[in-house]
Amino acid sequence: MTAPRRMMMAAAGVSGTFENAAVGGTPTVSSGTKVAQAWTEGVRFDFGSGNTTGWAKYDLGAGNDIVGTRYSITVASSSTQMPKNFTFQGSNNDSTWTTLDTQTGQVLGAPYVAYTEQIYEFANATSYRYYKLDVTLNGGGGTWLEWMWLKLGL
């Protein structure tokens, strides 16, 4: 597998964005609110007060596995509340996870520009049923972790 590479930032809805492939399945989060919005566009998503780390997972459903090769995180608020260090993972059994992309030191949304989409692309030839964004550190913003939208792309 080649090293993951970070793609350029693009405003949502312009060249460089992509359609969300994570639809019709079941989203879950480690803790927080608005779980149904974690993988769909429309409403702000956050883990709530007291959480500087957490994960959002999407189950595509039995027989619906796909070969994901990119994902995006859309800015919700200040860069201090956005993911800073995180991994993007795939699984077929929801217990053994393969890391597809690792990012450290990200400064998403700085300076804050609402609805800015950061796209990440990675090499992958394996089809997975489950995909997960696992955030191990936020941008230093006290006790909040949040983002607006999380999308999975082919």
PDB file of N, CA and C in Angstrom, residues 35-77:
ATOM      1  N   VAL A  35     -26.226  11.391  15.991  1.00  0.00           N
ATOM      2  CA  VAL A  35     -25.560  10.292  15.308  1.00  0.00           C
ATOM      3  C   VAL A  35     -26.030  10.134  13.869  1.00  0.00           C
ATOM      4  N   ALA A  36     -27.302  10.345  13.587  1.00  0.00           N
ATOM      5  CA  ALA A  36     -27.808  10.172  12.225  1.00  0.00           C
ATOM      6  C   ALA A  36     -27.204  11.168  11.256  1.00  0.00           C
ATOM      7  N   GLN A  37     -26.641  12.240  11.790  1.00  0.00           N
ATOM      8  CA  GLN A  37     -26.057  13.256  10.918  1.00  0.00           C
ATOM      9  C   GLN A  37     -24.574  13.040  10.689  1.00  0.00           C
ATOM     10  N   ALA A  38     -23.982  12.025  11.299  1.00  0.00           N
ATOM     11  CA  ALA A  38     -22.542  11.826  11.199  1.00  0.00           C
ATOM     12  C   ALA A  38     -22.094  11.576   9.769  1.00  0.00           C
ATOM     13  N   TRP A  39     -22.940  10.935   8.958  1.00  0.00           N
ATOM     14  CA  TRP A  39     -22.538  10.566   7.598  1.00  0.00           C
ATOM     15  C   TRP A  39     -23.456  11.139   6.533  1.00  0.00           C
ATOM     16  N   THR A  40     -24.327  12.046   6.899  1.00  0.00           N
ATOM     17  CA  THR A  40     -25.211  12.660   5.910  1.00  0.00           C
ATOM     18  C   THR A  40     -25.064  14.168   5.971  1.00  0.00           C
ATOM     19  N   GLU A  41     -25.382  14.826   4.899  1.00  0.00           N
ATOM     20  CA  GLU A  41     -25.259  16.277   4.866  1.00  0.00           C
ATOM     21  C   GLU A  41     -26.481  16.925   5.476  1.00  0.00           C
ATOM     22  N   GLY A  42     -26.280  18.047   6.150  1.00  0.00           N
ATOM     23  CA  GLY A  42     -27.416  18.811   6.602  1.00  0.00           C
ATOM     24  C   GLY A  42     -27.340  19.441   7.965  1.00  0.00           C
ATOM     25  N   VAL A  43     -26.969  18.730   9.003  1.00  0.00           N
ATOM     26  CA  VAL A  43     -27.004  19.267  10.362  1.00  0.00           C
ATOM     27  C   VAL A  43     -25.647  19.119  11.021  1.00  0.00           C
ATOM     28  N   ARG A  44     -25.291  20.079  11.829  1.00  0.00           N
ATOM     29  CA  ARG A  44     -24.028  20.043  12.562  1.00  0.00           C
ATOM     30  C   ARG A  44     -23.910  18.765  13.385  1.00  0.00           C
ATOM     31  N   PHE A  45     -22.724  18.203  13.429  1.00  0.00           N
ATOM     32  CA  PHE A  45     -22.463  16.991  14.185  1.00  0.00           C
ATOM     33  C   PHE A  45     -21.431  17.279  15.250  1.00  0.00           C
ATOM     34  N   ASP A  46     -21.681  16.848  16.491  1.00  0.00           N
ATOM     35  CA  ASP A  46     -20.668  17.022  17.526  1.00  0.00           C
ATOM     36  C   ASP A  46     -20.773  15.913  18.560  1.00  0.00           C
ATOM     37  N   PHE A  47     -19.677  15.706  19.280  1.00  0.00           N
ATOM     38  CA  PHE A  47     -19.620  14.701  20.327  1.00  0.00           C
ATOM     39  C   PHE A  47     -20.010  15.281  21.676  1.00  0.00           C
ATOM     40  N   GLY A  48     -20.179  16.585  21.744  1.00  0.00           N
ATOM     41  CA  GLY A  48     -20.638  17.221  22.966  1.00  0.00           C
ATOM     42  C   GLY A  48     -19.537  17.536  23.962  1.00  0.00           C
ATOM     43  N   SER A  49     -19.935  18.195  24.999  1.00  0.00           N
ATOM     44  CA  SER A  49     -19.009  18.626  26.038  1.00  0.00           C
ATOM     45  C   SER A  49     -18.387  17.424  26.734  1.00  0.00           C
ATOM     46  N   GLY A  50     -17.106  17.560  27.054  1.00  0.00           N
ATOM     47  CA  GLY A  50     -16.395  16.507  27.765  1.00  0.00           C
ATOM     48  C   GLY A  50     -15.692  15.518  26.869  1.00  0.00           C
ATOM     49  N   ASN A  51     -15.774  15.707  25.568  1.00  0.00           N
ATOM     50  CA  ASN A  51     -15.159  14.765  24.635  1.00  0.00           C
ATOM     51  C   ASN A  51     -14.162  15.458  23.720  1.00  0.00           C
ATOM     52  N   THR A  52     -12.899  15.077  23.820  1.00  0.00           N
ATOM     53  CA  THR A  52     -11.873  15.594  22.910  1.00  0.00           C
ATOM     54  C   THR A  52     -11.408  14.499  21.952  1.00  0.00           C
ATOM     55  N   THR A  53     -11.893  13.277  22.159  1.00  0.00           N
ATOM     56  CA  THR A  53     -11.611  12.148  21.277  1.00  0.00           C
ATOM     57  C   THR A  53     -12.924  11.412  21.025  1.00  0.00           C
ATOM     58  N   GLY A  54     -12.943  10.564  20.017  1.00  0.00           N
ATOM     59  CA  GLY A  54     -14.134   9.772  19.736  1.00  0.00           C
ATOM     60  C   GLY A  54     -14.077   9.194  18.342  1.00  0.00           C
ATOM     61  N   TRP A  55     -15.039   8.365  18.011  1.00  0.00           N
ATOM     62  CA  TRP A  55     -15.101   7.789  16.677  1.00  0.00           C
ATOM     63  C   TRP A  55     -16.521   7.831  16.125  1.00  0.00           C
ATOM     64  N   ALA A  56     -16.603   7.855  14.806  1.00  0.00           N
ATOM     65  CA  ALA A  56     -17.868   7.742  14.084  1.00  0.00           C
ATOM     66  C   ALA A  56     -17.707   6.580  13.119  1.00  0.00           C
ATOM     67  N   LYS A  57     -18.660   5.659  13.153  1.00  0.00           N
ATOM     68  CA  LYS A  57     -18.581   4.430  12.362  1.00  0.00           C
ATOM     69  C   LYS A  57     -19.823   4.316  11.490  1.00  0.00           C
ATOM     70  N   TYR A  58     -19.649   3.720  10.308  1.00  0.00           N
ATOM     71  CA  TYR A  58     -20.782   3.508   9.410  1.00  0.00           C
ATOM     72  C   TYR A  58     -20.814   2.057   8.957  1.00  0.00           C
ATOM     73  N   ASP A  59     -21.948   1.395   9.159  1.00  0.00           N
ATOM     74  CA  ASP A  59     -22.185   0.025   8.714  1.00  0.00           C
ATOM     75  C   ASP A  59     -23.005   0.107   7.432  1.00  0.00           C
ATOM     76  N   LEU A  60     -22.405  -0.306   6.321  1.00  0.00           N
ATOM     77  CA  LEU A  60     -23.096  -0.259   5.032  1.00  0.00           C
ATOM     78  C   LEU A  60     -24.171  -1.336   4.919  1.00  0.00           C
ATOM     79  N   GLY A  61     -24.132  -2.353   5.782  1.00  0.00           N
ATOM     80  CA  GLY A  61     -25.113  -3.429   5.758  1.00  0.00           C
ATOM     81  C   GLY A  61     -24.570  -4.657   5.044  1.00  0.00           C
ATOM     82  N   ALA A  62     -25.129  -5.811   5.375  1.00  0.00           N
ATOM     83  CA  ALA A  62     -24.702  -7.083   4.792  1.00  0.00           C
ATOM     84  C   ALA A  62     -24.849  -7.053   3.265  1.00  0.00           C
ATOM     85  N   GLY A  63     -23.783  -7.444   2.589  1.00  0.00           N
ATOM     86  CA  GLY A  63     -23.793  -7.491   1.128  1.00  0.00           C
ATOM     87  C   GLY A  63     -23.621  -6.154   0.443  1.00  0.00           C
ATOM     88  N   ASN A  64     -23.374  -5.091   1.192  1.00  0.00           N
ATOM     89  CA  ASN A  64     -23.243  -3.744   0.622  1.00  0.00           C
ATOM     90  C   ASN A  64     -21.838  -3.176   0.757  1.00  0.00           C
ATOM     91  N   ASP A  65     -20.845  -4.031   0.993  1.00  0.00           N
ATOM     92  CA  ASP A  65     -19.479  -3.546   1.160  1.00  0.00           C
ATOM     93  C   ASP A  65     -18.983  -2.866  -0.113  1.00  0.00           C
ATOM     94  N   ILE A  66     -18.104  -1.881   0.068  1.00  0.00           N
ATOM     95  CA  ILE A  66     -17.545  -1.131  -1.054  1.00  0.00           C
ATOM     96  C   ILE A  66     -16.043  -0.928  -0.846  1.00  0.00           C
ATOM     97  N   VAL A  67     -15.367  -0.593  -1.926  1.00  0.00           N
ATOM     98  CA  VAL A  67     -13.941  -0.265  -1.880  1.00  0.00           C
ATOM     99  C   VAL A  67     -13.832   1.248  -1.758  1.00  0.00           C
ATOM    100  N   GLY A  68     -13.714   1.728  -0.528  1.00  0.00           N
ATOM    101  CA  GLY A  68     -13.560   3.161  -0.294  1.00  0.00           C
ATOM    102  C   GLY A  68     -12.128   3.592  -0.568  1.00  0.00           C
ATOM    103  N   THR A  69     -11.956   4.751  -1.199  1.00  0.00           N
ATOM    104  CA  THR A  69     -10.618   5.267  -1.498  1.00  0.00           C
ATOM    105  C   THR A  69     -10.436   6.728  -1.087  1.00  0.00           C
ATOM    106  N   ARG A  70     -11.457   7.310  -0.467  1.00  0.00           N
ATOM    107  CA  ARG A  70     -11.335   8.685   0.012  1.00  0.00           C
ATOM    108  C   ARG A  70     -12.454   8.978   1.001  1.00  0.00           C
ATOM    109  N   TYR A  71     -12.227  10.009   1.779  1.00  0.00           N
ATOM    110  CA  TYR A  71     -13.227  10.495   2.716  1.00  0.00           C
ATOM    111  C   TYR A  71     -13.021  11.988   2.870  1.00  0.00           C
ATOM    112  N   SER A  72     -14.019  12.651   3.426  1.00  0.00           N
ATOM    113  CA  SER A  72     -13.875  14.087   3.662  1.00  0.00           C
ATOM    114  C   SER A  72     -14.498  14.452   4.992  1.00  0.00           C
ATOM    115  N   ILE A  73     -13.944  15.498   5.567  1.00  0.00           N
ATOM    116  CA  ILE A  73     -14.455  16.081   6.803  1.00  0.00           C
ATOM    117  C   ILE A  73     -14.778  17.541   6.479  1.00  0.00           C
ATOM    118  N   THR A  74     -15.996  17.962   6.781  1.00  0.00           N
ATOM    119  CA  THR A  74     -16.409  19.335   6.521  1.00  0.00           C
ATOM    120  C   THR A  74     -16.403  20.123   7.829  1.00  0.00           C
ATOM    121  N   VAL A  75     -15.803  21.294   7.785  1.00  0.00           N
ATOM    122  CA  VAL A  75     -15.619  22.157   8.946  1.00  0.00           C
ATOM    123  C   VAL A  75     -16.960  22.570   9.540  1.00  0.00           C
ATOM    124  N   ALA A  76     -17.053  22.445  10.870  1.00  0.00           N
ATOM    125  CA  ALA A  76     -18.256  22.860  11.585  1.00  0.00           C
ATOM    126  C   ALA A  76     -18.020  24.143  12.365  1.00  0.00           C
ATOM    127  N   SER A  77     -16.866  24.266  12.973  1.00  0.00           N
ATOM    128  CA  SER A  77     -16.615  25.424  13.825  1.00  0.00           C
ATOM    129  C   SER A  77     -15.121  25.686  13.904  1.00  0.00           C
TER     130      SER A  77
END
